[in-house]
Coordinates of C-alpha atoms in Angstrom, one line a residue:
M20 CA -71.2 61.1 66.6
N21 CA -72.1 60.0 63.1
D22 CA -74.4 57.2 62.0
Y23 CA -72.8 54.5 59.7
F24 CA -74.0 51.6 57.7
A25 CA -71.8 48.9 56.1
S26 CA -73.5 46.7 53.5
C27 CA -72.5 43.1 52.8
A28 CA -73.5 40.0 51.0
G29 CA -76.6 38.2 52.3
K30 CA -76.1 35.9 55.4
L31 CA -72.8 37.6 56.2
E32 CA -74.2 40.3 58.5
D33 CA -73.2 38.6 61.8
L34 CA -69.7 37.9 60.5
L35 CA -69.3 41.6 59.4
A36 CA -70.5 42.8 62.8
E37 CA -67.9 40.6 64.4
E38 CA -65.2 42.1 62.2
L39 CA -66.3 45.7 62.9
Q40 CA -66.4 45.0 66.6
A41 CA -62.8 43.6 66.4
L42 CA -61.9 47.0 64.7
G43 CA -63.2 48.7 67.9
Y44 CA -66.8 49.5 67.0
E45 CA -68.4 48.0 70.0
D46 CA -71.9 49.0 69.2
A47 CA -71.8 47.5 65.6
R48 CA -75.1 45.6 65.3
P49 CA -76.2 43.4 62.4
T50 CA -79.3 44.4 60.5
R51 CA -80.9 43.3 57.2
G52 CA -78.2 43.6 54.5
G53 CA -75.4 44.9 56.7
V54 CA -74.3 46.4 60.0
R55 CA -75.0 49.8 61.6
W56 CA -72.9 51.6 64.2
T57 CA -72.1 55.1 65.5
G58 CA -68.7 56.7 65.7
A59 CA -66.5 59.8 65.2
A60 CA -65.7 61.3 61.8
A61 CA -62.8 59.0 61.1
S62 CA -64.8 55.9 62.0
G63 CA -66.2 55.5 58.6
Q64 CA -62.9 56.1 56.9
R65 CA -61.2 53.4 59.0
A66 CA -64.0 50.9 58.1
V67 CA -63.5 51.7 54.4
L68 CA -59.7 51.1 54.8
W69 CA -59.7 48.0 57.1
S70 CA -63.0 46.1 56.6
R71 CA -62.4 43.0 54.5
L72 CA -66.0 41.9 54.4
A73 CA -68.0 45.0 53.8
S74 CA -69.4 45.7 50.3
R75 CA -69.8 49.4 50.9
V76 CA -69.6 51.8 53.8
Y77 CA -72.0 54.7 54.1
Q78 CA -72.2 57.7 56.4
L79 CA -75.9 58.2 56.8
L80 CA -77.4 61.6 56.6
L81 CA -81.1 60.7 57.0
D82 CA -83.3 57.6 58.0
V83 CA -87.0 58.2 57.5
P84 CA -90.2 56.3 56.6
I85 CA -91.3 56.5 53.0
E86 CA -94.4 55.5 51.0
D87 CA -93.6 56.2 47.4
A88 CA -91.1 58.0 45.1
E89 CA -92.6 61.4 46.0
S90 CA -91.8 60.8 49.6
V91 CA -88.2 60.1 48.5
Y92 CA -88.2 63.7 47.1
A93 CA -89.6 65.0 50.4
A94 CA -86.9 63.1 52.3
G95 CA -84.1 64.5 50.0
M96 CA -85.4 68.1 50.6
Q97 CA -84.7 67.7 54.4
I98 CA -81.0 67.6 53.7
D99 CA -79.1 70.8 53.1
W100 CA -77.1 69.7 50.1
A101 CA -75.4 73.1 49.7
V102 CA -73.6 72.2 53.0
Q103 CA -73.0 68.6 51.9
L104 CA -71.6 69.0 48.4
R105 CA -68.6 71.3 47.3
G106 CA -69.3 73.8 44.5
G107 CA -68.6 72.4 41.0
T108 CA -68.8 68.8 42.2
R109 CA -69.9 66.0 39.9
Y110 CA -72.2 63.7 41.8
S111 CA -74.2 60.5 41.1
I112 CA -77.2 58.9 42.7
E113 CA -77.2 55.2 43.4
V114 CA -80.2 53.2 44.6
S115 CA -80.1 49.8 46.2
G116 CA -82.8 47.7 48.0
A117 CA -86.6 47.7 47.5
A118 CA -89.6 49.4 49.0
K119 CA -93.3 48.5 48.7
G120 CA -94.4 51.8 47.2
I121 CA -91.6 52.1 44.8
R122 CA -91.9 50.1 41.6
H123 CA -89.1 51.7 39.6
T124 CA -85.9 52.5 41.4
L125 CA -84.7 54.7 38.5
Y126 CA -87.6 57.0 39.1
A127 CA -86.8 57.1 42.8
A128 CA -83.2 58.1 41.9
Q129 CA -84.6 60.8 39.7
R130 CA -86.8 62.2 42.4
L131 CA -83.9 62.3 44.8
R132 CA -81.8 64.0 42.2
D133 CA -84.5 66.6 41.8
A134 CA -84.4 67.2 45.6
V135 CA -80.6 67.6 45.6
Q136 CA -80.7 70.0 42.7
D137 CA -83.5 72.1 44.2
R138 CA -81.7 72.4 47.6
L139 CA -78.4 73.3 45.8
R140 CA -80.2 76.0 43.9
D141 CA -81.7 77.3 47.1
G142 CA -78.2 77.5 48.6
G143 CA -76.6 79.1 45.7
V144 CA -74.3 76.1 45.0
S145 CA -73.8 74.6 41.6
A146 CA -73.1 70.8 41.2
S147 CA -73.7 68.5 38.3
P148 CA -75.4 65.1 38.3
V149 CA -73.4 62.6 36.2
P150 CA -73.1 58.9 35.5
L151 CA -71.5 56.9 38.4
D152 CA -68.2 56.4 36.5
Q153 CA -67.7 60.2 36.1
S154 CA -68.7 61.3 39.6
Q155 CA -66.6 62.6 42.5
V156 CA -69.1 61.6 45.1
T157 CA -71.9 59.1 45.3
V158 CA -75.2 59.9 47.1
A159 CA -76.8 56.6 48.1
L160 CA -80.4 55.9 48.5
L161 CA -80.9 52.6 50.5
L162 CA -84.4 51.3 50.4
R163 CA -85.3 49.1 53.4
G164 CA -89.0 48.1 53.2
G165 CA -90.8 51.1 54.4
R166 CA -87.8 53.2 55.2
A167 CA -85.2 55.2 53.2
L168 CA -81.7 55.7 54.2
I169 CA -79.8 58.5 52.4
G170 CA -76.1 58.8 52.8
I171 CA -72.7 59.2 51.2
D172 CA -70.7 56.2 49.9
L173 CA -67.4 56.7 51.7
G174 CA -65.5 54.2 49.6
H175 CA -66.9 55.7 46.3
G176 CA -67.6 52.3 44.9
A177 CA -67.6 48.6 45.7
L178 CA -65.0 47.7 48.3
H179 CA -64.4 44.3 46.8
Q180 CA -62.5 46.0 44.0
R181 CA -59.1 46.0 45.7
A182 CA -57.2 47.0 42.5
Y183 CA -55.1 43.8 42.4
R184 CA -57.4 41.4 40.4
Q185 CA -56.7 42.6 36.9
F186 CA -56.6 39.1 35.6
A187 CA -59.6 36.9 36.3
G188 CA -60.0 33.1 36.0
L189 CA -63.0 31.2 34.6
A190 CA -65.0 31.5 37.9
P191 CA -63.7 34.6 39.8
L192 CA -64.4 34.7 43.5
R193 CA -65.4 38.1 44.9
E194 CA -62.7 39.4 47.3
T195 CA -65.1 40.1 50.1
L196 CA -66.5 36.6 49.9
A197 CA -63.0 35.2 49.9
A198 CA -62.2 37.2 53.0
A199 CA -65.3 35.9 54.6
V200 CA -64.4 32.3 54.0
L201 CA -61.0 32.9 55.6
W202 CA -62.4 34.9 58.5
R203 CA -65.0 32.2 59.2
A204 CA -62.3 29.5 59.0
G205 CA -60.3 31.3 61.7
W206 CA -57.4 32.0 59.4
P207 CA -56.2 35.1 61.2
A208 CA -55.5 33.1 64.4
L209 CA -53.9 30.1 62.5
A210 CA -51.7 32.6 60.6
K211 CA -50.3 33.9 63.9
K212 CA -49.3 30.3 64.8
G213 CA -47.3 30.1 61.6
L214 CA -49.6 27.4 60.0
A215 CA -49.9 26.9 56.2
L216 CA -52.6 28.1 53.9
V217 CA -53.1 25.9 50.8
D218 CA -55.5 26.4 47.9
P219 CA -55.7 23.4 45.5
F220 CA -58.1 25.2 43.1
C221 CA -56.4 28.6 43.3
G222 CA -57.7 30.1 40.0
A223 CA -56.7 33.7 39.8
G224 CA -55.4 33.6 43.4
T225 CA -58.0 35.6 45.3
L226 CA -58.1 33.4 48.4
L227 CA -54.3 33.4 48.5
I228 CA -54.0 37.1 48.3
E229 CA -56.7 37.8 50.9
G230 CA -55.0 35.2 53.1
A231 CA -51.5 36.7 52.7
W232 CA -52.9 40.2 53.4
M233 CA -54.6 39.0 56.6
A234 CA -51.4 37.3 57.7
A235 CA -49.3 40.4 56.9
D236 CA -51.7 42.9 58.3
V237 CA -52.2 44.6 55.0
A238 CA -55.3 46.9 54.8
P239 CA -57.7 45.7 52.1
G240 CA -58.3 49.3 51.0
L241 CA -54.7 50.2 50.8
Y242 CA -54.5 49.8 47.0
R243 CA -57.7 51.7 46.3
R244 CA -56.7 54.7 48.4
D245 CA -57.6 57.2 45.7
R246 CA -61.3 56.0 45.6
V247 CA -62.7 58.6 47.9
P248 CA -65.6 61.1 47.8
V249 CA -63.6 64.2 47.3
G250 CA -66.7 66.2 46.4
W251 CA -68.2 65.8 49.8
Q252 CA -67.7 68.5 52.4
G253 CA -67.6 66.0 55.2
W254 CA -64.5 64.2 53.8
S255 CA -61.4 64.9 55.8
A256 CA -58.3 64.5 53.5
R257 CA -56.0 65.0 56.5
S258 CA -57.6 62.2 58.5
W259 CA -57.5 59.9 55.5
E260 CA -53.8 60.6 54.8
T261 CA -53.1 59.8 58.5
L262 CA -54.8 56.5 58.3
I263 CA -53.1 55.6 55.0
G264 CA -49.7 56.4 56.5
E265 CA -50.4 54.1 59.5
A266 CA -51.6 51.3 57.1
D267 CA -48.5 51.7 54.9
E268 CA -46.3 51.2 57.9
R269 CA -48.2 48.2 59.2
A270 CA -48.1 46.6 55.7
E271 CA -44.4 47.2 55.3
T272 CA -43.7 45.6 58.7
G273 CA -46.1 42.7 58.2
L274 CA -44.8 41.8 54.7
R275 CA -41.2 42.0 55.9
G276 CA -41.9 39.6 58.7
L277 CA -44.3 37.2 56.8
R278 CA -43.1 33.6 57.2
V279 CA -46.4 31.8 56.8
P280 CA -46.4 29.0 54.1
L281 CA -48.8 30.0 51.3
V282 CA -49.3 27.6 48.5
G283 CA -51.6 27.7 45.5
Q284 CA -52.2 25.0 42.9
D285 CA -54.3 24.7 39.8
Q286 CA -54.3 22.3 36.9
D287 CA -55.0 25.1 34.4
A288 CA -51.8 26.9 33.2
A289 CA -53.8 30.0 32.3
A290 CA -55.1 30.2 35.8
I291 CA -51.7 29.9 37.3
S292 CA -50.4 32.7 35.0
A293 CA -53.3 35.0 36.0
A294 CA -52.7 34.2 39.7
R295 CA -49.0 35.0 39.3
R296 CA -49.7 38.4 37.8
N297 CA -52.3 39.2 40.5
L298 CA -50.0 38.3 43.2
Q299 CA -47.4 40.7 41.8
L300 CA -50.0 43.5 41.7
A301 CA -51.0 42.7 45.3
G302 CA -47.3 42.9 46.5
V303 CA -47.2 39.3 47.8
A304 CA -45.7 37.4 44.8
G305 CA -42.5 36.6 46.9
H306 CA -44.5 35.0 49.7
V307 CA -46.7 32.6 47.7
R308 CA -45.7 29.4 46.0
L309 CA -47.6 28.5 42.9
Q310 CA -47.6 25.2 41.2
R311 CA -49.5 23.5 38.5
G312 CA -51.2 20.2 39.3
D313 CA -54.3 18.2 39.9
A314 CA -56.0 18.6 43.2
A315 CA -56.5 14.9 43.3
R316 CA -52.7 14.5 43.6
L317 CA -52.2 17.3 46.1
E318 CA -49.1 16.9 48.2
L319 CA -49.3 18.3 51.8
K320 CA -46.3 16.7 53.5
G321 CA -43.7 19.2 54.6
L322 CA -45.9 22.3 53.9
S323 CA -46.7 23.1 57.4
A324 CA -43.8 22.5 59.8
D325 CA -45.7 23.8 62.9
G326 CA -48.7 21.4 62.4
P327 CA -51.6 20.8 60.0
G328 CA -52.7 24.1 58.4
L329 CA -55.8 25.2 56.5
I330 CA -57.0 24.0 53.1
V331 CA -59.2 26.5 51.5
A332 CA -60.8 26.4 48.1
N333 CA -63.6 27.6 45.9
L334 CA -64.4 24.2 44.4
P335 CA -65.6 24.2 40.7
Y336 CA -69.3 24.5 40.2
G337 CA -71.7 26.1 37.8
E338 CA -75.2 26.5 36.4
R339 CA -74.9 24.8 33.0
L340 CA -76.9 21.6 32.4
G341 CA -74.7 18.7 33.3
D342 CA -72.0 20.8 35.1
E343 CA -72.9 19.2 38.5
R344 CA -72.8 15.7 37.3
S345 CA -69.5 16.1 35.5
L346 CA -68.0 17.6 38.6
L347 CA -69.0 14.9 41.0
P348 CA -65.8 12.9 40.3
V349 CA -63.7 16.0 40.9
H350 CA -65.2 16.5 44.3
R351 CA -64.9 12.8 45.1
D352 CA -61.3 12.5 44.0
F353 CA -60.3 15.6 45.9
G354 CA -62.0 14.5 49.1
A355 CA -60.4 11.1 48.9
R356 CA -57.0 12.7 48.5
L357 CA -57.5 14.8 51.6
Q358 CA -58.6 11.8 53.6
A359 CA -55.5 10.0 52.5
E360 CA -52.9 12.7 52.8
G361 CA -54.3 15.6 54.9
L362 CA -55.4 14.1 58.3
G363 CA -55.8 16.8 60.9
W364 CA -55.8 19.7 58.4
R365 CA -58.6 22.1 58.7
F366 CA -60.7 22.8 55.6
A367 CA -62.9 25.6 54.4
L368 CA -64.4 24.7 51.1
L369 CA -67.0 26.6 49.0
S370 CA -69.1 24.1 47.1
G371 CA -72.0 24.3 44.7
G372 CA -74.6 22.6 46.9
S373 CA -75.4 19.5 49.0
T374 CA -74.9 17.0 46.1
L375 CA -71.4 18.2 45.4
S376 CA -70.6 18.7 49.1
R377 CA -71.5 15.1 49.9
A378 CA -69.4 13.9 47.0
T379 CA -66.3 15.0 48.8
G380 CA -66.9 12.4 51.5
L381 CA -65.6 14.9 54.0
K382 CA -67.3 15.2 57.4
A383 CA -68.0 18.9 58.0
D384 CA -68.5 20.3 61.5
K385 CA -70.5 23.1 60.0
V386 CA -72.3 23.7 56.6
L387 CA -73.3 27.2 55.8
D388 CA -75.6 28.2 53.0
W389 CA -74.1 31.2 51.3
R390 CA -74.2 32.9 47.9
N391 CA -71.3 33.5 45.4
G392 CA -72.8 36.4 43.4
P393 CA -75.9 34.9 41.7
L394 CA -75.0 31.3 42.6
D395 CA -76.1 29.4 45.7
C396 CA -73.2 27.7 47.4
Q397 CA -72.3 26.0 50.7
L398 CA -69.2 26.6 52.9
L399 CA -68.0 23.4 54.4
L400 CA -65.9 23.8 57.6
G401 CA -64.2 21.0 59.5
T402 CA -61.1 19.0 60.1
V403 CA -60.0 16.2 57.8
Q404 CA -60.7 12.7 59.2
A405 CA -59.8 9.3 57.9
A406 CA -62.4 7.8 55.6
P407 CA -64.6 5.0 57.2
A408 CA -63.5 2.6 54.5
A409 CA -60.7 2.5 52.0
R410 CA -61.5 4.4 48.8
E411 CA -60.1 3.8 45.3
Q412 CA -56.9 2.2 46.5
R413 CA -54.8 -0.4 44.8
P414 CA -53.9 -3.5 46.8
S415 CA -50.3 -4.1 47.8
G416 CA -48.3 -5.3 44.9
D417 CA -51.0 -4.7 42.4
V418 CA -50.6 -1.7 40.1
G419 CA -53.4 -2.7 37.8
E420 CA -56.9 -2.8 39.3
P421 CA -58.4 0.1 41.2
R422 CA -60.8 -0.8 44.1
F423 CA -63.9 1.3 44.6
Q424 CA -66.0 1.9 47.7
R425 CA -69.4 1.1 46.0
P426 CA -69.9 -2.2 44.1
G427 CA -71.8 -0.4 41.4
T428 CA -68.7 1.6 40.4
T429 CA -66.7 -1.6 40.2
M430 CA -69.4 -3.2 37.9
V431 CA -69.6 -0.4 35.5
Y432 CA -65.9 0.1 35.5
N433 CA -65.4 -3.5 34.4
R434 CA -67.9 -3.1 31.6
L435 CA -66.3 0.1 30.4
R436 CA -62.8 -1.5 30.5
K437 CA -64.1 -4.4 28.4
N438 CA -65.7 -2.2 25.8
L439 CA -62.6 0.0 25.6
A440 CA -60.4 -3.0 24.8
H441 CA -62.9 -4.2 22.1
F442 CA -64.1 -1.0 20.5
G443 CA -60.7 0.7 20.9
R444 CA -59.0 -2.0 18.8
W445 CA -61.7 -1.8 16.2
A446 CA -61.5 2.0 16.0
R447 CA -57.7 2.0 15.6
R448 CA -58.0 -0.5 12.7
Q449 CA -60.6 1.8 11.1
G450 CA -58.5 5.0 11.6
L451 CA -61.2 6.5 13.9
S452 CA -60.8 8.8 16.9
C453 CA -64.5 9.0 17.5
Y454 CA -66.7 6.1 18.5
R455 CA -69.4 4.9 21.0
L456 CA -67.9 3.3 24.0
Y457 CA -71.1 2.5 25.9
D458 CA -74.9 2.6 25.4
A459 CA -76.8 1.6 28.5
D460 CA -75.2 -1.8 28.3
L461 CA -76.1 -2.1 32.0
P462 CA -79.7 -0.9 32.1
E463 CA -79.6 0.7 35.5
Y464 CA -76.6 2.8 34.3
S465 CA -78.6 4.4 31.5
A466 CA -76.4 6.6 29.4
A467 CA -74.5 6.8 26.2
I468 CA -70.8 7.5 26.1
D469 CA -69.1 8.6 23.0
L470 CA -65.3 9.2 22.8
Y471 CA -64.1 12.1 20.7
G472 CA -60.3 11.8 20.7
D473 CA -59.2 12.3 24.3
R474 CA -62.6 13.6 25.4
A475 CA -65.8 11.9 26.6
H476 CA -69.3 13.0 25.7
V477 CA -71.8 11.5 28.2
Q478 CA -75.5 11.7 27.5
E479 CA -77.6 10.5 30.4
Y480 CA -81.0 9.1 29.6
A481 CA -83.7 10.5 31.8
A482 CA -84.7 7.9 34.5
P483 CA -88.2 6.5 34.6
R484 CA -90.5 8.2 37.1
D485 CA -90.4 5.3 39.5
I486 CA -86.7 5.7 40.0
P487 CA -85.9 8.1 42.9
E488 CA -83.8 11.1 41.8
Q489 CA -81.2 10.3 44.5
T490 CA -80.8 6.8 43.1
A491 CA -80.4 8.0 39.5
S492 CA -77.9 10.7 40.7
E493 CA -75.8 8.0 42.5
R494 CA -75.8 5.7 39.5
L495 CA -74.6 8.5 37.2
E496 CA -71.9 9.4 39.8
D497 CA -70.7 5.7 39.7
L498 CA -70.6 5.8 35.9
L499 CA -68.7 9.1 35.7
H500 CA -66.2 8.1 38.4
A501 CA -65.5 4.8 36.7
L502 CA -65.1 6.6 33.3
R503 CA -62.7 9.1 34.8
T504 CA -60.7 6.5 36.5
L505 CA -60.4 4.3 33.4
L506 CA -59.5 7.1 31.0
Q507 CA -57.7 9.3 33.4
L508 CA -59.8 12.3 32.2
P509 CA -59.3 15.8 33.4
P510 CA -62.6 17.4 34.4
E511 CA -62.5 19.8 31.4
H512 CA -62.5 16.8 29.0
L513 CA -65.7 15.3 30.4
Y514 CA -69.1 16.7 28.9
V515 CA -72.2 15.5 30.7
K516 CA -75.7 16.1 29.3
R517 CA -79.2 14.7 29.9
R518 CA -81.3 13.4 27.0
Q519 CA -85.1 13.7 27.5
R520 CA -88.2 14.4 25.5
R521 CA -87.9 17.9 24.2
R522 CA -90.1 20.3 22.2
E523 CA -89.4 20.5 18.5
G524 CA -86.2 22.3 17.5
S525 CA -84.7 22.4 21.0
Q526 CA -82.3 19.6 20.2
Y527 CA -80.2 22.2 18.3
G528 CA -80.7 25.0 20.8
R529 CA -77.6 26.6 22.3
M530 CA -76.7 25.6 25.8
D531 CA -73.5 27.6 26.3
E532 CA -71.3 30.0 24.4
S533 CA -67.9 28.7 25.1
G534 CA -66.8 28.6 21.5
E535 CA -64.6 25.6 22.4
F536 CA -63.7 23.6 19.3
F537 CA -61.1 20.8 18.9
E538 CA -60.1 18.6 16.1
V539 CA -61.0 14.9 15.6
S540 CA -60.3 12.5 12.8
E541 CA -62.3 10.0 10.9
R542 CA -60.1 7.9 8.6
D543 CA -58.4 10.6 6.5
L544 CA -61.1 13.2 7.2
R545 CA -60.7 16.0 9.9
F546 CA -63.5 17.8 11.7
W547 CA -63.9 20.6 14.2
V548 CA -66.1 19.5 17.1
N549 CA -67.8 21.5 19.9
L550 CA -69.1 19.4 22.7
A551 CA -69.8 22.2 25.2
D552 CA -72.4 24.5 23.5
Y553 CA -75.1 22.2 22.2
L554 CA -76.9 19.0 23.3
D555 CA -75.6 17.1 20.3
S556 CA -71.9 17.0 19.2
G557 CA -72.7 17.9 15.6
L558 CA -70.7 15.0 14.3
F559 CA -73.2 12.1 14.4
L560 CA -71.4 8.9 14.6
D561 CA -74.2 6.8 13.0
S562 CA -73.7 9.0 9.8
R563 CA -70.1 7.9 9.4
D564 CA -70.8 5.7 6.3
L565 CA -72.8 8.5 4.7
R566 CA -69.9 10.9 5.1
A567 CA -67.6 8.4 3.6
R568 CA -69.8 7.9 0.5
L569 CA -70.2 11.6 0.2
R570 CA -66.4 12.0 0.2
E571 CA -66.0 9.4 -2.6
R572 CA -68.6 11.0 -4.9
S573 CA -67.5 14.6 -4.4
E574 CA -63.8 14.2 -5.0
G575 CA -62.4 17.3 -6.6
R576 CA -65.5 19.3 -5.8
R577 CA -66.5 21.9 -3.2
V578 CA -69.2 20.7 -0.8
L579 CA -71.5 22.8 1.4
N580 CA -72.1 20.6 4.5
L581 CA -75.2 21.8 6.3
F582 CA -75.8 18.6 8.3
C583 CA -72.4 17.1 9.3

């Protein structure tokens, strides 16, 4: 029997153990950073082929206590590498984890490499250490506190690289995390009942592909079948070919009989295009319906004939200053839509934290704190229930005035509407596409709103210290929701920033590197504007008269404009 270790993302250890037990590994037990079990020679190969949640699968050769990098060398010398590696093999060393006595993992890798080379020389075998992308087998050093695990990476690389995501969206979701979301939501059982899977923020289609593969019994490692450690003596090509043959047959049968409704939607045309190409590469393009549309207008009627299905999504979130505030209306509108149209549907939603999660208004049965790569996130699990009170609905026979749940939203909406009517007429007469719509007219809603064409630039003034952060956040949420409702703004046309006392020069510091420019007009002048990358817009509206005078006095001349 061999000893195996499958690594996974943090906080997914129990879920991975559950999956491996379902694959037949009854002694699979969660441990820090992954799951361990014992099994026959083909056990590790089967995990590489069929585990949807594992990041990597290792066959362990040694598990010993260590104190420092020199003890790593001693550990490496305990393994007969002349028996493990084929002659002429190109191998690499990969280190993960941390240990108290090892400050530099690169040095630990070097000492293990020294041990491998010394034992190979003793055994009369020649093998070459090379970079990871050139190797035929990866020797893994897993540091776990005071212990070192040394083994062979059976998947010869990260298992989330399924070979179908050649076209990524703006915020790609790792395949193993997408599979974890679906597994935790109970999708395999729902798929067997013929219920629908709907992703209203589908992006590059990762959740849809993983969901389709689960429903059709497609092995996640099937499309990366050539990523194997061919330079390792313990690798059985015959056993692997047998497993691949069985997986091919199961996939062919499953896809032929797949009748589960699978629907993806995104308002970004580029995302839909990327998803379509990825679906094609994954072999499920004919089983998934893609459509372009706003999640706040999602239509669920008729999608799941056998009963309410599963709504799954990686909701938009990010790290950039102001991202969370600008996304609050997106979450609120989407949640309101589900409560209006999706009663009884299950949901599994990845969100960027408690503030965004609460904004959906959905009552979750479970909230799990996970991580999406470097980002903290939450997984919301539950069933859509009716809202306790009507949200943003229009009264019968009235197609004009929206109604809001909170009085503050209504108050600020009315002020914005009044300003838009007044300043909008003035701007049109002046031939301006850029003007200030609002400047803390209502003191408790302390922000400036400038319109640049069909986009809104919102600068929140930092609240006084005696105002609780939660109160300030709710007021900004009211303001943004009213603004989006009034102007019918898509999320990508709303830029939210916070103005506060800054050190000298930081006003012009770069916040992002989107390079996103668009054209605006000022009478008969045209300007390129970037609202995403800096705190200020670069086109200061209070300098409009100065620009007009400059234009008059420089007619027929070339002008170098350093301070637009």
